[in-house]
Every structure is written in structure tokens, then in C-alpha cells.
PDB file of C-alpha atoms in Angstrom:
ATOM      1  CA  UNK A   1      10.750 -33.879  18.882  1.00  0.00           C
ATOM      2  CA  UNK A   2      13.346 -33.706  16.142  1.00  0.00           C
ATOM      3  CA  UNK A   3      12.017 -31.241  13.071  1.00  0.00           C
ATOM      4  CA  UNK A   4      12.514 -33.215  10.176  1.00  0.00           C
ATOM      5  CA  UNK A   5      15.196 -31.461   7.695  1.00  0.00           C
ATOM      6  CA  UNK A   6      13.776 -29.576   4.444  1.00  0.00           C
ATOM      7  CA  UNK A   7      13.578 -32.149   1.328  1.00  0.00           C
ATOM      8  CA  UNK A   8      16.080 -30.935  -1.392  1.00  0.00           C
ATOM      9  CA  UNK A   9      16.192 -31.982  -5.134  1.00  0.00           C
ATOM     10  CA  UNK A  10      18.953 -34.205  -4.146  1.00  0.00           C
ATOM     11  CA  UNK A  11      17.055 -36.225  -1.836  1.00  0.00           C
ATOM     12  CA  UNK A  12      14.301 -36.763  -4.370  1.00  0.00           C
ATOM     13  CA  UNK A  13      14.489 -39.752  -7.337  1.00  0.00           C
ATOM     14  CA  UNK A  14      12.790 -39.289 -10.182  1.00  0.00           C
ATOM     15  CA  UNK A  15      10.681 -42.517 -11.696  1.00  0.00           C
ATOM     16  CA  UNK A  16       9.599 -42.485 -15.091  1.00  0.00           C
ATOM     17  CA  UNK A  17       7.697 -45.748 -16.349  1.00  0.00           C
ATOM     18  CA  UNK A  18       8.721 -46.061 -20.018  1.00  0.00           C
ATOM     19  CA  UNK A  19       7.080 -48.534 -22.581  1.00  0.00           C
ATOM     20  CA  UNK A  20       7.309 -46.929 -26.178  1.00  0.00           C
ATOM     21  CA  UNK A  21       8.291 -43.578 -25.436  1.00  0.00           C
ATOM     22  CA  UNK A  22      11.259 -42.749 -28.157  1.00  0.00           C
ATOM     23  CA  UNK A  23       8.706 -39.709 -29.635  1.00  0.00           C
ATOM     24  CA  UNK A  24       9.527 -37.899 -25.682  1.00  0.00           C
ATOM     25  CA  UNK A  25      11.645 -40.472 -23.287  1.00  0.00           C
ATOM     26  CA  UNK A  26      14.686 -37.772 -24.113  1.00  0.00           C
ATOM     27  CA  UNK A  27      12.944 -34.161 -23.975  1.00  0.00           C
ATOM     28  CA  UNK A  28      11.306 -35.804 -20.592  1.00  0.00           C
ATOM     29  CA  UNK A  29      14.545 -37.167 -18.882  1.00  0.00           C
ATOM     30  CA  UNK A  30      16.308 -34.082 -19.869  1.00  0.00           C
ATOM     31  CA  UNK A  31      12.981 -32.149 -18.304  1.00  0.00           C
ATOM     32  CA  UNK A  32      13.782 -34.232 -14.930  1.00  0.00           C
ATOM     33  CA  UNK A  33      17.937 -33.582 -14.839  1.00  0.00           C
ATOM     34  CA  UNK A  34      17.727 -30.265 -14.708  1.00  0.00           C
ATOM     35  CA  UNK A  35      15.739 -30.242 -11.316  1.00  0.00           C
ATOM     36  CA  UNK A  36      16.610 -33.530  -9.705  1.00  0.00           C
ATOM     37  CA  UNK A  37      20.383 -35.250 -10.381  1.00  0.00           C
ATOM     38  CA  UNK A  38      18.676 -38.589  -9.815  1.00  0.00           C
ATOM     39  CA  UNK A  39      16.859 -40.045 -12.706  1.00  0.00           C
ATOM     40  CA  UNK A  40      15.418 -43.862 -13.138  1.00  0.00           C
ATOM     41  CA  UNK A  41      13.750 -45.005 -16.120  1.00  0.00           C
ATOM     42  CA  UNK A  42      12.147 -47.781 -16.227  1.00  0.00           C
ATOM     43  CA  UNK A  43      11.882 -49.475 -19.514  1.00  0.00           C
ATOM     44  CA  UNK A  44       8.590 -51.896 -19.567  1.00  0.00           C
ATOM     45  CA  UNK A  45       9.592 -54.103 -22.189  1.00  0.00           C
ATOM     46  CA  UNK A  46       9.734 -51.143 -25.140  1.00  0.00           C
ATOM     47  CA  UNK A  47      10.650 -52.304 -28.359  1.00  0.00           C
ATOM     48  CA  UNK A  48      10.709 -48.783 -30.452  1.00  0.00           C
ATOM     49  CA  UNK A  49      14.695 -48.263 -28.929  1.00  0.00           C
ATOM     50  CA  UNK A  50      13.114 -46.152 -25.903  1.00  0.00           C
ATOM     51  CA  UNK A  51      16.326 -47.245 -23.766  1.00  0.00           C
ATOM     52  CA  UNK A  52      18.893 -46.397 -26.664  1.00  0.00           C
ATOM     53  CA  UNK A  53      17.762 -42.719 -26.889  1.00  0.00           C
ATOM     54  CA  UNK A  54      18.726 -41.999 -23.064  1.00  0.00           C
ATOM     55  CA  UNK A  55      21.523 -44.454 -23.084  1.00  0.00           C
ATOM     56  CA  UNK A  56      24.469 -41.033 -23.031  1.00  0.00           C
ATOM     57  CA  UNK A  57      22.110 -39.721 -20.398  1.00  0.00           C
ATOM     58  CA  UNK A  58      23.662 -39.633 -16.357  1.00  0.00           C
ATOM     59  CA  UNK A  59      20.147 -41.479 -15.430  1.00  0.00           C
ATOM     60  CA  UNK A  60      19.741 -45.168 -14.172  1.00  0.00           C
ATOM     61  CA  UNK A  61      17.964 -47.260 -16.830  1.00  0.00           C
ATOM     62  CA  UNK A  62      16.091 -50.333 -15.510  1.00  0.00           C
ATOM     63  CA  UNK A  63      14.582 -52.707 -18.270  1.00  0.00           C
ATOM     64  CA  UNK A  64      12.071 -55.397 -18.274  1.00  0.00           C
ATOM     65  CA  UNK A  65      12.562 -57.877 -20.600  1.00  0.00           C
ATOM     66  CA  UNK A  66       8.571 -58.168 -21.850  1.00  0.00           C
ATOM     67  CA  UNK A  67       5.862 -56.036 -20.575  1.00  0.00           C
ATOM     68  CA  UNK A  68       5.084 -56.231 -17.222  1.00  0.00           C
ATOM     69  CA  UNK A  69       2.720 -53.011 -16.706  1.00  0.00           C
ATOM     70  CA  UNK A  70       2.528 -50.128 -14.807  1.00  0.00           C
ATOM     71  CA  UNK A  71       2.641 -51.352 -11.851  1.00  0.00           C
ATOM     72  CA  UNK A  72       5.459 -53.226 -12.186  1.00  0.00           C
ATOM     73  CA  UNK A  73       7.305 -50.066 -13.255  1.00  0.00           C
ATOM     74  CA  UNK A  74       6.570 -48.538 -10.642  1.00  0.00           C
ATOM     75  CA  UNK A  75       7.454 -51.611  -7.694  1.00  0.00           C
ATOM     76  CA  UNK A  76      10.967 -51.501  -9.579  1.00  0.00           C
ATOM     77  CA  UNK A  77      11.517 -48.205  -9.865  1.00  0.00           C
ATOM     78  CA  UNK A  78      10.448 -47.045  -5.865  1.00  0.00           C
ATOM     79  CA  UNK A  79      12.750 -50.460  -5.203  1.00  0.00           C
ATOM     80  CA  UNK A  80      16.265 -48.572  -6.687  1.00  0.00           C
ATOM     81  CA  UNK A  81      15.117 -45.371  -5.377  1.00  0.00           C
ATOM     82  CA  UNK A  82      15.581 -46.627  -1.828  1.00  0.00           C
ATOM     83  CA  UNK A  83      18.842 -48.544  -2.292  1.00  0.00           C
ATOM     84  CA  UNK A  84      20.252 -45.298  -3.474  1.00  0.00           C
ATOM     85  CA  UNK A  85      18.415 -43.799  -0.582  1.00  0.00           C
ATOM     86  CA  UNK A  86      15.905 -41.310  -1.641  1.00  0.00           C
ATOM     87  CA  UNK A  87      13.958 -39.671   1.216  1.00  0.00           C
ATOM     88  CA  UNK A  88      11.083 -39.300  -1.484  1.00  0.00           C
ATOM     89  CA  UNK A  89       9.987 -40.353  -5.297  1.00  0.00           C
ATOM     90  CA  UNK A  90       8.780 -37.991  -7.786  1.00  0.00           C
ATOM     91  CA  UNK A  91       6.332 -40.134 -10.398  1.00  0.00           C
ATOM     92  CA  UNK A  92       6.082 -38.732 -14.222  1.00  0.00           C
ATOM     93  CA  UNK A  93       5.140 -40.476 -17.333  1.00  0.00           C
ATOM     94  CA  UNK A  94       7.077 -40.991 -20.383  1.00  0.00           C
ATOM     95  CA  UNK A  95       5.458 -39.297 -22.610  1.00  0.00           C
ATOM     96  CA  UNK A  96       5.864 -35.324 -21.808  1.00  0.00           C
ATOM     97  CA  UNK A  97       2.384 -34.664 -20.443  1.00  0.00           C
ATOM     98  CA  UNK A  98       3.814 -33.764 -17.639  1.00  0.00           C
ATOM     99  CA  UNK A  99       6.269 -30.817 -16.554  1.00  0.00           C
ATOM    100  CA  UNK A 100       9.714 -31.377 -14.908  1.00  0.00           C
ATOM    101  CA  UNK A 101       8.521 -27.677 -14.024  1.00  0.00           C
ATOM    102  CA  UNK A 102       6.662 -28.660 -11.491  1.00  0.00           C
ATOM    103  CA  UNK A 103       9.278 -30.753  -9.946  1.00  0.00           C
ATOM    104  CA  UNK A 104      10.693 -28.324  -7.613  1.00  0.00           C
ATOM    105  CA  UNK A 105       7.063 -26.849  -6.731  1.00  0.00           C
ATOM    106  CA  UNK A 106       5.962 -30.371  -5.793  1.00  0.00           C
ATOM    107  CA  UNK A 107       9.255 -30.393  -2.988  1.00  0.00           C
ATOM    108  CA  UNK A 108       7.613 -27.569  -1.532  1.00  0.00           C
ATOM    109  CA  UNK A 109       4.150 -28.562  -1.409  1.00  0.00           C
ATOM    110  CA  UNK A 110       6.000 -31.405   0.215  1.00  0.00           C
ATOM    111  CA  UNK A 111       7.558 -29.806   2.628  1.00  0.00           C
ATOM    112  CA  UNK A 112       4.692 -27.597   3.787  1.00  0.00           C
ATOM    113  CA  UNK A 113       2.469 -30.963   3.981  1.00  0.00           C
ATOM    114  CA  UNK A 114       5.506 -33.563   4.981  1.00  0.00           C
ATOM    115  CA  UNK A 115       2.934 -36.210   5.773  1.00  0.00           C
ATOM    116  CA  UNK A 116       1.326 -36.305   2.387  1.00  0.00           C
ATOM    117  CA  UNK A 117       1.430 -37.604  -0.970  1.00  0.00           C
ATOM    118  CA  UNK A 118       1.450 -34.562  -3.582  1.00  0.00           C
ATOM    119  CA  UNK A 119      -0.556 -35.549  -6.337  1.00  0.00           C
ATOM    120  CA  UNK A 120       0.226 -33.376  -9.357  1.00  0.00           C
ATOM    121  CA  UNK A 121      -3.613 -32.431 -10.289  1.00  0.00           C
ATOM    122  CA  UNK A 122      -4.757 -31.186 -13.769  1.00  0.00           C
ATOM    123  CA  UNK A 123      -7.293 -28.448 -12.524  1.00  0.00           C
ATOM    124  CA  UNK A 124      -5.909 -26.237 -14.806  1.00  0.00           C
ATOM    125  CA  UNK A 125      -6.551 -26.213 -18.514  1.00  0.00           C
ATOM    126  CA  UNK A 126      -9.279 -28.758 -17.326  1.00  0.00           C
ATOM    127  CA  UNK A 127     -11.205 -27.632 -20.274  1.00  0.00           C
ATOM    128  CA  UNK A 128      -8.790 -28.971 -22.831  1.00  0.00           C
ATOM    129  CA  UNK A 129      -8.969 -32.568 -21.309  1.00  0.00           C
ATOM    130  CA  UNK A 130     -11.361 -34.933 -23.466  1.00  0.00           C
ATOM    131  CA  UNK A 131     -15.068 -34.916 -21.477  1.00  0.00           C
ATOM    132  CA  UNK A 132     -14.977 -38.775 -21.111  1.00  0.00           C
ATOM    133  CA  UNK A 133     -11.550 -38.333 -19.279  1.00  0.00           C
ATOM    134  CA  UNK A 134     -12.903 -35.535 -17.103  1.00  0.00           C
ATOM    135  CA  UNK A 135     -15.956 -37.833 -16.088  1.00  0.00           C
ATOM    136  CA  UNK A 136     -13.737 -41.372 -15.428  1.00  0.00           C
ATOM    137  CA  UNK A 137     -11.388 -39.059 -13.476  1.00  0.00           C
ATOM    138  CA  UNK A 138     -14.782 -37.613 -11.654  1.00  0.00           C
ATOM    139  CA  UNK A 139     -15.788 -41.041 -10.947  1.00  0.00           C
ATOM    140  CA  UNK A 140     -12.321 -42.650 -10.003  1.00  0.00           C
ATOM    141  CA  UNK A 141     -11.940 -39.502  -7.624  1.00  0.00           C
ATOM    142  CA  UNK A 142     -15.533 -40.570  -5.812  1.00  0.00           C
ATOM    143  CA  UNK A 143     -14.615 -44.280  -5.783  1.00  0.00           C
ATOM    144  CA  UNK A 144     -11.174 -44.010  -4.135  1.00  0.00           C
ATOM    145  CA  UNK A 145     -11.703 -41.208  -1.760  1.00  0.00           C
ATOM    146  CA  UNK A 146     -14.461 -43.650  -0.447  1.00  0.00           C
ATOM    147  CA  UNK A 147     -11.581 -46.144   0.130  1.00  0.00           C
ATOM    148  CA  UNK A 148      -9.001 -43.507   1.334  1.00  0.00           C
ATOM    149  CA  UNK A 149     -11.251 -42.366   3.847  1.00  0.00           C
ATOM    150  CA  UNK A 150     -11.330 -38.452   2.595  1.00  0.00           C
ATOM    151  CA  UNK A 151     -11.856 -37.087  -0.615  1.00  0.00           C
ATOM    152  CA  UNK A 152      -9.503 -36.489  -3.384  1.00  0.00           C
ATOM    153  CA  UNK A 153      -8.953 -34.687  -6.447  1.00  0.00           C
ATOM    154  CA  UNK A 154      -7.044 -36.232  -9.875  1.00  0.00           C
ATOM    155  CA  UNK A 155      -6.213 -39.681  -7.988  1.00  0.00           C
ATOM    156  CA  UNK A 156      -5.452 -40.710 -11.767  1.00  0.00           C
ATOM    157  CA  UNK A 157      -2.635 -38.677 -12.086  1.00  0.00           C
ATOM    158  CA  UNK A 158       0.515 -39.929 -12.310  1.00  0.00           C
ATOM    159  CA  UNK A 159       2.376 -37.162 -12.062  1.00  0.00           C
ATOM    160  CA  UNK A 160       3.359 -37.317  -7.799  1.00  0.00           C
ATOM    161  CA  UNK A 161       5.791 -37.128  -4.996  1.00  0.00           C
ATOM    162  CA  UNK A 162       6.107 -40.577  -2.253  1.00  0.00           C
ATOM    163  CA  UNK A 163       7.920 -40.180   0.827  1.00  0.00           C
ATOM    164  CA  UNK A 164      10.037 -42.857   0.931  1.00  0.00           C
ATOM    165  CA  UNK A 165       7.945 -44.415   3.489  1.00  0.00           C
ATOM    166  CA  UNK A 166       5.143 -44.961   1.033  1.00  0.00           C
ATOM    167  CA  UNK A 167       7.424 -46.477  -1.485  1.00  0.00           C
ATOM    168  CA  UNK A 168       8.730 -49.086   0.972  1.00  0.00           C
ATOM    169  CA  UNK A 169       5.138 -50.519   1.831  1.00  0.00           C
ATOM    170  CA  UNK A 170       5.340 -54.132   0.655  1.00  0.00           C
ATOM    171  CA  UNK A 171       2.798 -56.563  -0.670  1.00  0.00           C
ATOM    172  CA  UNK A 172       0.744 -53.467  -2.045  1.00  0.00           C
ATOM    173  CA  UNK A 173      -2.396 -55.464  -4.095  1.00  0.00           C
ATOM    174  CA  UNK A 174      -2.630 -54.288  -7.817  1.00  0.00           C
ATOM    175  CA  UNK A 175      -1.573 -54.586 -11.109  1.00  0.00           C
ATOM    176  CA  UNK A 176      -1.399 -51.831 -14.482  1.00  0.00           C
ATOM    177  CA  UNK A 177      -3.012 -48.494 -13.287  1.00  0.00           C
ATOM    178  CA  UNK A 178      -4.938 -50.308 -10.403  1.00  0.00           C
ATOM    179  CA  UNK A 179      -1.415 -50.292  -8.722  1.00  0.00           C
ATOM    180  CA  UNK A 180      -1.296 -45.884  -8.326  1.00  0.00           C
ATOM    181  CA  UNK A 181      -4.983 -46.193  -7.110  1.00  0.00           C
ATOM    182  CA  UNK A 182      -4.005 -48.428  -4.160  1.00  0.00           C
ATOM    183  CA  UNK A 183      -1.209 -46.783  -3.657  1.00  0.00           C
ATOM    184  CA  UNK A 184      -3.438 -44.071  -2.211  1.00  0.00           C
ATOM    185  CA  UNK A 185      -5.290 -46.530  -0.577  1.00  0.00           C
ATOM    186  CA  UNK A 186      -2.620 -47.931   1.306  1.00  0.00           C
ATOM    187  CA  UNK A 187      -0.568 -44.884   2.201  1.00  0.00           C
ATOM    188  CA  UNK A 188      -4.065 -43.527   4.003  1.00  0.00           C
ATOM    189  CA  UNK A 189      -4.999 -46.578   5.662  1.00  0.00           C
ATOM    190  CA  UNK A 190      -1.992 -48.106   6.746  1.00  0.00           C
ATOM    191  CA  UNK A 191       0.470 -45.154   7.301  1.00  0.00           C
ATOM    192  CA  UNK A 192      -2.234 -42.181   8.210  1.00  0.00           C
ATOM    193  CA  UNK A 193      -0.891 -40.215   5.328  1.00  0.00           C
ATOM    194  CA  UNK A 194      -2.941 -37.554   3.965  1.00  0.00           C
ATOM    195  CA  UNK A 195      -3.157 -36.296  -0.020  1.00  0.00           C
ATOM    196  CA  UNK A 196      -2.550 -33.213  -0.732  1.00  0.00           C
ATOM    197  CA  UNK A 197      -3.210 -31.632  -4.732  1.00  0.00           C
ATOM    198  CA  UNK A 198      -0.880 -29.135  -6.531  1.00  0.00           C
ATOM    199  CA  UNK A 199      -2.681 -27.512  -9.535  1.00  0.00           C
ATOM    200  CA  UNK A 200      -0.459 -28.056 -12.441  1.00  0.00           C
ATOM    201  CA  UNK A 201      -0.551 -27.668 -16.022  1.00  0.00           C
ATOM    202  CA  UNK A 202      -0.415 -30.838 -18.383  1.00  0.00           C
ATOM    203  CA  UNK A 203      -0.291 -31.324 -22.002  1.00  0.00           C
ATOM    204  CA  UNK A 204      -2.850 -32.801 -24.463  1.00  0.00           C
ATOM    205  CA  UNK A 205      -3.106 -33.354 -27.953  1.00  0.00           C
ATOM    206  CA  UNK A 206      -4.828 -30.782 -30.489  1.00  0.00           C
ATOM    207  CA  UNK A 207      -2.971 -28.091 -28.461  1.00  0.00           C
ATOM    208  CA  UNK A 208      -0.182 -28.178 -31.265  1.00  0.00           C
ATOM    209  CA  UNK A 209       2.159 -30.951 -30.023  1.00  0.00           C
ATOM    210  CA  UNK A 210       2.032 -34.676 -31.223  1.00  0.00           C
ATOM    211  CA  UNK A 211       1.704 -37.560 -28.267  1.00  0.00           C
ATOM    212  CA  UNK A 212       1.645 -41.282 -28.628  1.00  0.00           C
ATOM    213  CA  UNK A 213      -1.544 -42.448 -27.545  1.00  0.00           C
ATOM    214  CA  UNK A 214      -2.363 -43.211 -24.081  1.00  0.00           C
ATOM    215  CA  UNK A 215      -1.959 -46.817 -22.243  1.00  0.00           C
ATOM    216  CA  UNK A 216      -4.638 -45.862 -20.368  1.00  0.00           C
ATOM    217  CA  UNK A 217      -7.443 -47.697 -21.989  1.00  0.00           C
ATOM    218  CA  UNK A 218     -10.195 -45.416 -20.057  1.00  0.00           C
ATOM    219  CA  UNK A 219     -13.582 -47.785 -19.646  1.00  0.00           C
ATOM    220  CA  UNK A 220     -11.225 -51.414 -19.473  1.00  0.00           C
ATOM    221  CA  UNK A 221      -8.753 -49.876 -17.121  1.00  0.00           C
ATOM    222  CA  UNK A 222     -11.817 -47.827 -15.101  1.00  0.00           C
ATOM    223  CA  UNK A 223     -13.703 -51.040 -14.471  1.00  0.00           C
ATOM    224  CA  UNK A 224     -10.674 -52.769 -13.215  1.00  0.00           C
ATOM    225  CA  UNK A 225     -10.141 -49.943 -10.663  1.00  0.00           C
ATOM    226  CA  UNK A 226     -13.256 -49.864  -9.774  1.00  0.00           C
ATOM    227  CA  UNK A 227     -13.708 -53.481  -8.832  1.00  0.00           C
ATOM    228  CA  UNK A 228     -10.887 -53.225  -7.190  1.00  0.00           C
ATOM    229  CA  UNK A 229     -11.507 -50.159  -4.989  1.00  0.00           C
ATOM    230  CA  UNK A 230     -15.617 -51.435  -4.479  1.00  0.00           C
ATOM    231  CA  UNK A 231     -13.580 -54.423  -2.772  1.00  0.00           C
ATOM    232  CA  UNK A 232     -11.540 -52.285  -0.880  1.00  0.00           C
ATOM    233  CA  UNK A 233     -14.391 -50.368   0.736  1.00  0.00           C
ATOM    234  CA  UNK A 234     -16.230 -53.187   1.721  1.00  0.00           C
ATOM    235  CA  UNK A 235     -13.368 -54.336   3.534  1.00  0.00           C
ATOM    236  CA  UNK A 236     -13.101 -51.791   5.260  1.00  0.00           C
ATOM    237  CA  UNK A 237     -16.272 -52.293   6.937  1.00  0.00           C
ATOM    238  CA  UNK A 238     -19.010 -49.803   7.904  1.00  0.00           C
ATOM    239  CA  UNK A 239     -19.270 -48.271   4.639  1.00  0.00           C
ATOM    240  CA  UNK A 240     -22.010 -45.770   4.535  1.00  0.00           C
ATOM    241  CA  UNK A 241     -20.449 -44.306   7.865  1.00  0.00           C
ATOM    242  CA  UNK A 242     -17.444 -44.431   5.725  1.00  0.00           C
ATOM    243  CA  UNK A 243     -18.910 -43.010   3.072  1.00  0.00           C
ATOM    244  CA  UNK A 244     -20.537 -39.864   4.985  1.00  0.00           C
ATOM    245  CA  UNK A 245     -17.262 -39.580   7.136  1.00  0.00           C
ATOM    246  CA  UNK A 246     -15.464 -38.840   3.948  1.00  0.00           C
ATOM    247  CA  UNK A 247     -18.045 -36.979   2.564  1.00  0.00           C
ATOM    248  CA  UNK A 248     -17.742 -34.397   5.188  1.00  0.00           C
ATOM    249  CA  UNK A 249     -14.112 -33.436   4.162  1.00  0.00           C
ATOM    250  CA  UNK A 250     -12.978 -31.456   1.587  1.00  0.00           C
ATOM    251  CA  UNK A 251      -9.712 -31.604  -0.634  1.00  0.00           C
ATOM    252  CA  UNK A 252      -6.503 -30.355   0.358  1.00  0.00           C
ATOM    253  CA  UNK A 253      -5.233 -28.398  -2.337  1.00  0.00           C
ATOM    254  CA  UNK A 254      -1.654 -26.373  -2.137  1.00  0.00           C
ATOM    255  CA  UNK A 255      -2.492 -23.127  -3.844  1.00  0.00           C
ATOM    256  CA  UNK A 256      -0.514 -20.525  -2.801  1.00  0.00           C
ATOM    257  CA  UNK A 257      -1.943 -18.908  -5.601  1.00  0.00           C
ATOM    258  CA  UNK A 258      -5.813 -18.942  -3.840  1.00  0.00           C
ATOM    259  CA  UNK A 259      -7.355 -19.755  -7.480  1.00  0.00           C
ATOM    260  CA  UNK A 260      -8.295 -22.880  -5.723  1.00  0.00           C
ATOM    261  CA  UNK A 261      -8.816 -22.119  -2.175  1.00  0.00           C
ATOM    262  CA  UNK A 262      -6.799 -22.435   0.688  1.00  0.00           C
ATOM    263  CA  UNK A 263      -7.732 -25.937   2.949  1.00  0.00           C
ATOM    264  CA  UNK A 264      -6.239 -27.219   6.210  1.00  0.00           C
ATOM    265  CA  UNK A 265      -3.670 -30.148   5.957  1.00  0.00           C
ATOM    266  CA  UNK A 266      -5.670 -33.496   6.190  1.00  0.00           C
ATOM    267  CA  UNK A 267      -4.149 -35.576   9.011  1.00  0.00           C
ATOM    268  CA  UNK A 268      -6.323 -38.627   9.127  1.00  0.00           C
ATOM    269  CA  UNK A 269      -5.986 -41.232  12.024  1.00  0.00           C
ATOM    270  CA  UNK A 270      -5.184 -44.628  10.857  1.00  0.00           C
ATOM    271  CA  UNK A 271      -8.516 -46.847  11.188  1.00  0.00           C
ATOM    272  CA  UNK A 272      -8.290 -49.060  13.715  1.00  0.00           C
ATOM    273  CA  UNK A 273      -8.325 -53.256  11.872  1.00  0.00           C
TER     274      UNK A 273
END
């Protein structure tokens, strides 16, 4: 068998759903240029003059004439990363929580685990996260490692790296923030990926730096991926054998640090149905 080659920055777009982001769209685009030469934002219908603060920027700047979510975003983006053929898709959010840092450490988790998706997780400065967010990020993880088939750590982060092979599954079910949860969902259960966590660092307010406030409206947009995911279980059939299968398995987090514990790459069969 071939080895695959090494993913490089240059094989790697960068997506970066935008609605309303002038207070950070530049400082993060800037953030994701110097680690990866290709860029997309994806302007969600903004109306503060997101678009016009990046427009002298080498990036490719989609726009949506009204407000189509995140999800849509996110379809159009992974869409014009593969017609400029990206082998992969980095994921960050407008609005500087997250570190263009971690960009290059998230193509080497990658290529240690090359049959994941990295999911940037906030394990450290946990603390400084808001305790309502720590417990609908507790409960989201429970929910949609249920429906993954093994557990998970920060499935609502958005900050992540797609092989390309994720990003071309079509007809994936899900609208707003529902969209990243199935996204996991699908990439497990239909192409026997595993998810792998890198412990990263993130912003929040009240740490000295101003953000706008989040889109994520935490108990509106909780219930709607939870309904979602509850139906995704029970489709899956045989869900408390499910539900002790993936009980049984731990997280697979990429710490070469060992502040988190080393764990054995997760290389789940794809369920038979």
C-alpha cells in the first residue's frame, strides 16, 4: 500500500464563517495567512462591512446575500475548498476565539491520526469558560458520542481540521450549529473516521479583550442539537448496546505534552445499515 504523503500548510484551506465580524474578521484572517496561503471567508449575509475590511486581503471572499446560518457557511465554504483542491479544511470562527497558532499543530495531529477529524478542544483554561457553557458542552459531548459511536470531547468546537473526504460527503442533514454536530456524526458512521482532540487555548471575555457576543444561543441552539442527535441514535438501532459500546471507549486526545494522557488512535468500523 501507497503511504499517503505528509499534509503541508499548502494543502490545507482555511474556512472562516463570517456574519458581523468587523471588531476581528481582519486580526483573524491575518492570524490564518501567516500559516496557511489559502484563506476563504465566508460572509453570511453581514451587514456591519465584515467583507470590506478583508477586501486588500490575498483570501477568497464568498458572500451570502441574507443570512443563511452556519451551516450554510460551512456547505459553501468546504464546496470552494475542493475546487481549489484542498486535501483538508481547517474550521475557525470569525471572531478571534480561536488561534491561527494552532493551525500548524492541528496538521500534525493530523498527520499522526490521518483518519481523523482534529477537533480543536478547549481543555485548557477550562476554568475561564462560563459554567453553563462547560455543562451544554458536557451534555452535547454525551449526546453525540452516543451517535458517533465513541466518545468525544468539545464536539462544540468549531475550531477543526476535515480531510477533504469529510467535506465532500453530500446531503449531510442539519442546519445552524446542528450542521458541525452531524458532521461528526456522519464522518464516523459513514466513512469510519475517528475524532481525535488537540488541547488548545481559546479566548473569552473578562480576560481583557472585547468579543461580539456569541451566535450560539446556548439552551435554543442545545435543544435543537439534541433533538436532532436523540433522532440520530435511534436510528441507528440497538441503542443501549450502542450506548455501552461507546461507553467503553475513551477519548483520543493528541497530547504530546502528557497533561492529558496519551490514548490509542480510535479506528472504528463502519456499522453495518
Amino acid at each position: 500500500m501507497t503511504e499517503r504523503p505528509c499534509l503541508q500548510a499548502g494543502d490545507v484551506a482555511v474556512v472562516i464563517p463570517a456574519l458581523n465580524e468587523a471588531l476581528r474578521i481582519r486580526e483573524v484572517v491575518q492570524g490564518a495567512l501567516a500559516h496557511c496561503p489559502r484563506v476563504i471567508v465566508v460572509d453570511d449575509g453581514s451587514d456591519d462591512g465584515t467583507a470590506a475590511l478583508i477586501a486588500d486581503l490575498p483570501v477568497t471572499v464568498l458572500r451570502h446575500p441574507q443570512r443563511m446560518g452556519k451551516g450554510a457557511s460551512l456547505r459553501s465554504g468546504f464546496r470552494e475548498a475542493l475546487r481549489q483542491g484542498a486535501r483538508a479544511v481547517a474550521t475557525m470562527d470569525g471572531d478571534g476565539q480561536h488561534s491561527a497558532a494552532d493551525l500548524p499543530r492541528m496538521i500534525d495531529t493530523f498527520n499522526r491520526h490521518p483518519d481523523c477529524v482534529v477537533v480543536g478542544a478547549r481543555l485548557r483554561k477550562r476554568s475561564c469558560q462560563p459554567w453553563y457553557r462547560r455543562l451544554g458542552n458536557d451534555f452535547g459531548d454525551w449526546g453525540i458520542s452516543w451517535a458517533c459511536g465513541f466518545r468525544l470531547v468539545d464536539t462544540q468546537s468549531g475550531q477543526r481540521l476535515y480531510p477533504a473526504a469529510a467535506c465532500a460527503m453530500e446531503d449531510v442533514p442539519g442546519e445552524g450549529f446542528v450542521f458541525e454536530a452531524q458532521m461528526l456524526i456522519s464522518a464516523a458512521r459513514q466513512l469510519g473516521l475517528g475524532v481525535v482532540a488537540l488541547p488548545v487555548d481559546t479566548r473569552y471575555a473578562g480576560e481583557g479583550e472585547a468579543f461580539r457576543k456569541s451566535h450560539f444561543r446556548l439552551w435554543h441552539d442545545l435543544r435543537l442539537i439534541t433533538s436532532h442527535v436523540v433522532l440520530q441514535v435511534l436510528g441507528h438501532g440497538n441503542v443501549i448496546g450502542e450506548y455501552r459500546r461507546t461507553r467503553r471507549t475513551q477519548p483520543v486526545i493528541d497530547d504530546p505534552t502528557g497533561e492529558f494522557g496519551p490514548a490509542p488512535v480510535p479506528r472504528p468500523s463502519t456499522p453495518a445499515g
